[in-house]
Coordinates of C-alpha atoms and ligand atoms in Angstrom, one line a residue:
X1 CA -58.5 53.4 27.2
X2 CA -59.1 56.7 29.0
X3 CA -59.0 59.7 26.8
X4 CA -56.7 61.6 29.1
X5 CA -53.5 59.9 30.0
X6 CA -51.3 61.5 32.7
X7 CA -48.0 62.6 31.3
X8 CA -46.0 60.4 33.6
X9 CA -47.1 57.4 31.6
X10 CA -45.4 58.9 28.5
X11 CA -42.4 57.0 27.2
X12 CA -41.1 59.7 24.8
X13 CA -37.9 61.6 25.7
X14 CA -39.6 65.0 24.9
X15 CA -41.8 65.8 27.8
X16 CA -45.0 67.6 27.6
X17 CA -44.2 71.2 28.5
X18 CA -46.6 74.1 29.0
X19 CA -45.9 75.4 25.5
X20 CA -47.3 72.4 23.7
X21 CA -50.5 73.1 21.8
X22 CA -51.2 69.8 20.1
X23 CA -50.3 66.3 21.2
X24 CA -50.5 63.1 19.1
X25 CA -50.4 60.1 21.4
X26 CA -49.7 56.7 19.9
X27 CA -50.6 53.7 22.0
X28 CA -48.2 50.8 21.3
X29 CA -50.1 48.5 23.6
X30 CA -53.3 49.0 21.6
X31 CA -51.3 48.4 18.4
X32 CA -50.0 45.1 19.9
X33 CA -53.5 44.2 21.0
X34 CA -54.9 44.8 17.5
X35 CA -52.1 42.6 16.1
X36 CA -53.0 39.7 18.5
X37 CA -56.7 40.2 17.6
X38 CA -55.9 39.8 13.9
X39 CA -53.6 36.9 14.5
X40 CA -56.4 35.1 16.3
X41 CA -58.9 35.9 13.5
X42 CA -56.4 34.5 11.0
X43 CA -56.4 31.2 12.9
X44 CA -53.7 29.0 11.4
X45 CA -52.4 31.6 8.9
X46 CA -49.3 33.6 9.7
X47 CA -50.1 37.2 10.6
X48 CA -47.7 39.7 8.9
X49 CA -47.9 43.5 9.2
X50 CA -48.0 46.2 6.6
X51 CA -45.9 49.1 7.8
X52 CA -45.7 51.2 4.6
X53 CA -46.0 55.0 4.6
X54 CA -44.3 55.2 8.0
X55 CA -46.7 52.7 9.5
X56 CA -49.7 54.6 8.1
X57 CA -48.3 57.8 9.5
X58 CA -47.9 56.5 13.1
X59 CA -44.1 56.1 13.0
X60 CA -42.5 52.9 11.6
X61 CA -39.5 53.3 14.0
X62 CA -41.8 52.7 17.0
X63 CA -44.6 50.6 15.4
X64 CA -42.5 48.0 13.7
X65 CA -40.4 47.0 16.8
X66 CA -43.6 46.9 18.9
X67 CA -45.2 44.6 16.3
X68 CA -42.1 42.4 16.3
X69 CA -42.3 42.2 20.1
X70 CA -45.9 41.1 19.7
X71 CA -44.7 38.2 17.6
X72 CA -44.8 39.5 14.0
X73 CA -42.0 38.1 11.8
X74 CA -43.0 39.2 8.3
X75 CA -43.4 42.8 7.2
X76 CA -44.6 44.6 4.0
X77 CA -43.6 48.0 2.9
X78 CA -44.3 50.0 -0.3
X79 CA -40.9 51.1 -1.3
X80 CA -37.3 50.1 -1.2
X81 CA -36.4 53.1 0.8
X82 CA -38.9 52.1 3.5
X83 CA -37.5 48.6 3.4
X84 CA -34.0 49.7 4.0
X85 CA -35.1 51.8 7.0
X86 CA -37.0 48.8 8.3
X87 CA -34.1 46.5 7.9
X88 CA -32.0 48.7 10.1
X89 CA -34.7 48.4 12.8
X90 CA -35.4 44.7 12.5
X91 CA -32.3 42.8 11.4
X92 CA -34.0 39.4 11.5
X93 CA -37.4 40.2 9.9
X94 CA -38.7 39.0 6.6
X95 CA -39.4 42.1 4.5
X96 CA -41.3 42.3 1.3
X97 CA -41.6 45.4 -0.9
X98 CA -44.9 45.9 -2.8
X99 CA -43.5 48.2 -5.4
X100 CA -41.3 45.4 -6.8
X101 CA -38.2 45.5 -8.9
X102 CA -37.3 48.8 -10.5
X103 CA -34.5 48.5 -13.1
X104 CA -31.1 48.2 -11.5
X105 CA -32.3 47.6 -7.9
X106 CA -31.8 43.9 -7.6
X107 CA -28.4 44.2 -5.9
X108 CA -30.0 46.6 -3.3
X109 CA -32.5 43.9 -2.4
X110 CA -29.8 41.2 -2.1
X111 CA -27.5 43.4 0.0
X112 CA -30.2 44.2 2.6
X113 CA -31.8 40.7 2.5
X114 CA -35.1 42.2 1.2
X115 CA -37.7 40.4 -1.0
X116 CA -39.3 42.1 -4.0
X117 CA -42.9 41.5 -4.8
X118 CA -42.6 40.8 -8.6
X119 CA -45.4 42.5 -10.4
X120 CA -44.8 41.6 -14.1
X121 CA -43.1 39.2 -16.4
X122 CA -40.4 41.7 -17.0
X123 CA -39.7 41.9 -13.3
X124 CA -39.6 38.1 -13.0
X125 CA -37.1 37.9 -15.9
X126 CA -34.9 40.5 -14.4
X127 CA -34.9 38.8 -11.0
X128 CA -34.2 35.5 -12.7
X129 CA -31.2 36.8 -14.6
X130 CA -29.9 38.6 -11.5
X131 CA -30.2 35.4 -9.4
X132 CA -28.5 33.4 -12.2
X133 CA -25.7 35.9 -12.4
X134 CA -25.1 35.7 -8.6
X135 CA -25.7 32.0 -8.5
X136 CA -28.1 32.5 -5.6
X137 CA -31.8 31.4 -5.5
X138 CA -33.0 34.6 -3.8
X139 CA -36.5 34.8 -2.3
X140 CA -39.3 36.9 -3.8
X141 CA -43.1 37.1 -4.0
X142 CA -45.2 36.9 -7.1
X143 CA -48.1 39.2 -7.3
X144 CA -51.1 38.0 -9.3
X145 CA -53.7 40.6 -10.4
X146 CA -57.0 38.8 -9.7
X147 CA -59.2 41.6 -11.0
X148 CA -58.1 44.9 -9.5
X149 CA -56.1 46.0 -12.6
X150 CA -53.4 47.6 -10.5
X151 CA -50.1 45.8 -9.8
X152 CA -49.5 42.2 -10.6
X153 CA -49.5 39.6 -13.4
X154 CA -52.6 39.3 -15.5
X155 CA -54.0 35.8 -16.4
X156 CA -52.2 36.1 -19.8
X157 CA -48.9 36.9 -18.1
X158 CA -49.3 33.9 -15.7
X159 CA -49.8 31.8 -18.9
X160 CA -46.6 33.3 -20.4
X161 CA -44.4 32.3 -17.4
X162 CA -46.2 29.3 -15.9
X163 CA -44.2 26.7 -17.8
X164 CA -40.9 28.6 -17.8
X165 CA -38.9 26.2 -15.6
X166 CA -35.7 27.9 -16.6
X167 CA -36.9 31.1 -14.9
X168 CA -38.3 29.5 -11.7
X169 CA -35.2 27.4 -11.2
X170 CA -33.1 30.5 -10.7
X171 CA -35.0 31.9 -7.7
X172 CA -37.0 31.0 -4.6
X173 CA -40.7 32.0 -4.8
X174 CA -41.5 32.3 -1.1
X175 CA -45.0 33.9 -1.5
X176 CA -47.7 34.1 -4.1
X177 CA -50.1 37.0 -3.4
X178 CA -53.0 39.0 -4.7
X179 CA -55.0 41.9 -3.4
X180 CA -58.8 42.4 -2.9
X181 CA -60.6 45.4 -4.4
X182 CA -63.9 45.4 -2.5
X183 CA -63.2 43.5 0.8
X184 CA -64.5 46.6 2.8
X185 CA -68.0 45.7 1.6
X186 CA -68.6 42.2 3.0
X187 CA -71.4 41.3 0.6
X188 CA -69.6 42.4 -2.6
X189 CA -69.4 39.5 -5.1
X190 CA -66.0 40.6 -6.3
X191 CA -64.1 39.2 -3.3
X192 CA -65.3 35.6 -4.1
X193 CA -64.6 36.1 -7.8
X194 CA -61.1 37.3 -7.0
X195 CA -60.6 34.3 -4.6
X196 CA -61.5 31.9 -7.3
X197 CA -59.2 33.5 -9.9
X198 CA -56.4 33.6 -7.3
X199 CA -56.8 29.8 -6.8
X200 CA -56.9 29.1 -10.5
X201 CA -53.8 31.2 -11.3
X202 CA -51.6 30.4 -8.3
X203 CA -52.1 26.7 -9.1
X204 CA -50.0 27.3 -12.3
X205 CA -47.1 29.0 -10.4
X206 CA -44.4 27.4 -8.3
X207 CA -45.9 26.3 -5.0
X208 CA -45.3 28.8 -2.2
X209 CA -47.1 30.4 0.7
X210 CA -50.3 32.1 -0.5
X211 CA -51.6 35.4 0.7
X212 CA -54.8 37.3 -0.3
X213 CA -56.3 39.1 2.7
X214 CA -55.7 42.7 3.9
X215 CA -57.5 43.8 7.1
X216 CA -60.9 43.7 5.5
X217 CA -60.1 40.4 3.8
X218 CA -59.4 38.9 7.2
X219 CA -62.9 39.8 8.4
X220 CA -64.3 37.9 5.4
X221 CA -63.5 34.7 7.1
X222 CA -61.1 31.7 7.0
X223 CA -61.5 31.1 3.2
X224 CA -59.6 34.3 2.6
X225 CA -56.8 33.7 5.1
X226 CA -54.7 31.2 3.2
X227 CA -51.1 30.9 4.6
X228 CA -50.4 34.5 5.5
X229 CA -52.5 37.6 6.0
X230 CA -51.4 41.2 5.4
X231 CA -53.3 43.6 7.7
X232 CA -52.4 47.3 7.8
X233 CA -55.2 49.7 8.7
X234 CA -56.7 47.4 11.5
X235 CA -53.4 47.4 13.3
X236 CA -53.5 51.1 13.6
X237 CA -57.1 51.2 14.8
X238 CA -58.8 52.2 11.5
X239 CA -62.0 50.5 10.6
X240 CA -61.5 48.0 7.8
X241 CA -65.1 48.1 6.7
X242 CA -67.3 51.0 5.6
X243 CA -70.1 50.3 8.0
X244 CA -70.8 48.8 11.4
X245 CA -68.8 48.7 14.6
X246 CA -65.0 48.8 14.4
X247 CA -63.7 45.7 16.3
X248 CA -60.2 47.2 16.7
X249 CA -58.8 49.5 19.4
X250 CA -58.1 53.1 18.8
X251 CA -54.3 53.6 18.6
X252 CA -54.1 57.3 17.8
X253 CA -55.2 60.1 20.0
X254 CA -54.9 63.7 18.8
X255 CA -55.7 66.5 21.2
X256 CA -55.5 70.2 20.7
X257 CA -55.4 73.0 23.2
X258 CA -57.8 75.9 23.7
X259 CA -55.9 79.2 23.0
X260 CA -58.8 81.5 23.6
X261 CA -62.4 81.5 24.5
X262 CA -64.8 84.1 23.2
X263 CA -68.4 85.0 23.6
X264 CA -70.3 85.5 20.4
X265 CA -73.7 87.2 20.1
X266 CA -76.6 86.0 18.0
X267 CA -76.3 87.1 14.4
X268 CA -72.5 87.2 14.5
X269 CA -70.4 84.8 12.3
X270 CA -67.4 82.7 13.0
X271 CA -64.3 82.2 10.9
X272 CA -63.3 82.5 7.2
X273 CA -66.1 82.9 4.8
X274 CA -68.5 83.8 7.6
X275 CA -70.1 80.4 7.1
X276 CA -71.4 79.8 10.6
X277 CA -73.9 82.3 12.0
X278 CA -74.8 82.1 15.7
X279 CA -78.5 81.8 16.6
X280 CA -78.0 82.2 20.3
X281 CA -75.3 83.7 22.6
X282 CA -72.4 81.2 22.3
X283 CA -69.1 80.4 23.9
X284 CA -66.5 79.6 21.3
X285 CA -63.2 77.9 21.9
X286 CA -60.4 78.6 19.5
X287 CA -58.2 75.4 19.3
X288 CA -54.6 75.2 18.1
X289 CA -55.0 72.5 15.4
X290 CA -55.7 73.0 11.7
X291 CA -55.4 71.4 8.3
X292 CA -51.6 71.8 8.5
X293 CA -51.8 69.2 11.3
X294 CA -53.8 66.8 9.1
X295 CA -57.1 68.0 10.5
X296 CA -58.7 68.3 7.0
X297 CA -60.3 71.5 5.8
X298 CA -63.1 69.3 4.6
X299 CA -64.1 69.0 8.2
X300 CA -65.4 72.6 8.0
X301 CA -69.1 73.0 8.7
X302 CA -71.3 73.0 5.6
X303 CA -74.8 74.3 5.6
X304 CA -77.4 71.7 6.6
X305 CA -74.8 69.1 7.6
X306 CA -74.0 67.8 11.1
X307 CA -70.6 68.9 12.2
X308 CA -68.0 66.7 13.8
X309 CA -68.3 66.4 17.5
X310 CA -65.0 66.8 19.5
X311 CA -64.8 66.0 23.2
X312 CA -63.9 67.9 26.3
X313 CA -63.7 65.0 28.8
X314 CA -67.1 63.3 28.3
X315 CA -68.8 66.5 26.8
X316 CA -69.4 66.6 23.1
X317 CA -68.7 69.9 21.4
X318 CA -69.3 70.5 17.7
X319 CA -66.8 72.2 15.3
X320 CA -68.0 75.6 14.0
X321 CA -67.1 77.4 10.8
X322 CA -64.1 76.5 8.7
X323 CA -61.0 74.7 9.6
X324 CA -58.1 77.0 8.9
X325 CA -54.3 76.2 8.7
X326 CA -53.5 76.3 12.4
X327 CA -56.9 76.7 14.1
X328 CA -60.4 75.4 14.5
X329 CA -63.3 76.9 16.4
X330 CA -65.5 74.8 18.6
X331 CA -68.9 75.6 20.1
X332 CA -68.4 75.0 23.9
X333 CA -71.6 76.6 25.0
X334 CA -72.8 73.4 26.6
X335 CA -69.4 72.3 28.1
X336 CA -68.7 73.3 31.7
X337 CA -66.4 76.4 31.7
X338 CA -63.8 74.7 33.9
X339 CA -63.3 72.0 31.2
X340 CA -63.2 74.2 28.2
X341 CA -61.3 77.4 29.3
X342 CA -58.0 78.7 28.1
X343 CA -55.3 76.0 28.2
X344 CA -57.9 73.1 28.2
X345 CA -57.3 70.1 26.0
X346 CA -59.9 68.8 23.5
X347 CA -60.0 65.3 22.0
X348 CA -60.0 65.6 18.2
X349 CA -59.3 62.0 17.3
X350 CA -59.4 59.2 19.9
X351 CA -61.8 56.8 21.6
X352 CA -64.7 59.3 21.5
X353 CA -63.9 60.6 18.1
X354 CA -62.8 57.6 16.0
X355 CA -60.7 58.1 12.9
X356 CA -63.5 56.5 11.1
X357 CA -66.0 59.2 12.1
X358 CA -63.4 61.9 11.2
X359 CA -62.9 60.2 7.8
X360 CA -66.6 59.9 7.1
X361 CA -67.2 63.5 7.9
X362 CA -64.3 64.6 5.8
X363 CA -65.5 62.5 2.8
X364 CA -62.4 60.2 2.9
X365 CA -61.2 57.0 4.5
X366 CA -59.4 56.2 7.7
X367 CA -56.2 55.5 5.8
X368 CA -56.0 59.1 4.6
X369 CA -56.8 60.6 8.0
X370 CA -54.0 58.6 9.7
X371 CA -51.3 59.1 7.0
X372 CA -51.9 62.8 7.1
X373 CA -51.3 63.4 10.7
X374 CA -48.4 65.8 10.4
X375 CA -45.2 66.4 12.3
X376 CA -46.2 69.6 14.1
X377 CA -48.0 68.0 17.1
X378 CA -45.8 66.6 19.8
X379 CA -45.6 62.9 19.2
X380 CA -45.9 60.8 22.3
X381 CA -45.6 57.0 22.4
X382 CA -47.1 55.1 25.3
X383 CA -47.0 51.4 26.2
X384 CA -44.9 49.0 24.2
Ligands
PLP1 C1 -51.6 48.4 1.8 C2 -51.8 47.0 1.4 C3 -52.3 46.0 2.4 C4 -52.8 46.4 3.7 O1 -54.2 46.8 3.5 P1 -55.1 47.3 4.7 O2 -56.4 47.6 4.0 O3 -54.5 48.5 5.3 O4 -55.2 46.2 5.7 C5 -52.2 44.7 2.0 N1 -51.8 44.3 0.7 C6 -51.4 45.2 -0.2 C7 -51.0 44.8 -1.5 C8 -51.4 46.6 0.1 O5 -51.0 47.5 -0.8

């Protein structure tokens, strides 16, 4: 993918006018390619898609239909509100809701043909009594906690309900799932321990499709794929692992515009806190993106640490000083002037500046970088 796409390839109704100062491009072809890649890795397992949090900040309204066109039939979201919005987009999809059954919501699930992921004995009992009252064996997933101690049934709770035929008769358990805590570290022994516990506990529950792997879990190999895999971050171009090369295509491209270029003499400082002092005559580009756009303040330059490199075409240029709400400053001393002058565009996230590199520099993970990309930049969808 080339870092600069001509505007005539854009599919958004809002066109790129001269007043735009930040553009977030989302490549739906790259999203679909990542989906196909994951589906191939999952071999015979069905490849679902996790589109919670507005498709990790990229826009569920565009991402979910693109995934459906790529062949995805089963979707996961976090909340009932997200599920209702997704149902309107994809009338025929299977939709599971991780947050499960809050008191009084069963009818909302039934009405929109949504499936709760039941996370406790209490939720299972509530779903059972609702199904019995309607006389419909409605579908649901059962979530087993295999060692993360977040959502899901503990081993004791599985014991409590395993033999309760009266409960299971009322409903259709279409999926039994669990979630891995350390899959991003391929050698971590916890993944195998969780896999064994998942096998032991799911054997006691009604037979249903089994699902354990998120994106990183898929990369652990076929033993973790079961019947259905649930990737999120890899679809959106994030790196499922902490280290190594990311096998997935970059989907998000954030670029900002140079508002002003200034020449700064040795000894002078740049930005809030006067944290960067110039050691040589420098050209500084002031760019129209800041932490209010999701470009974290923690990307500010700290003493003795390498700063994040942004790109003007193929020329790397390091961030200088602090990231402020609406602006960053970039040292363009070694970038040709015709590429870095007033009005020029700089790549802040994209093929040359992977979300993973931004996350690592900001002390966070790709997920948080993507889900924080704000609404201020012009959003442009290409492909799809
Ligand atoms: C968010 C989530 C996923 C997707 O995880 P990725 O690491 O983004 O692939 C899968 N399963 C559950 C239970 C989740 O909460």
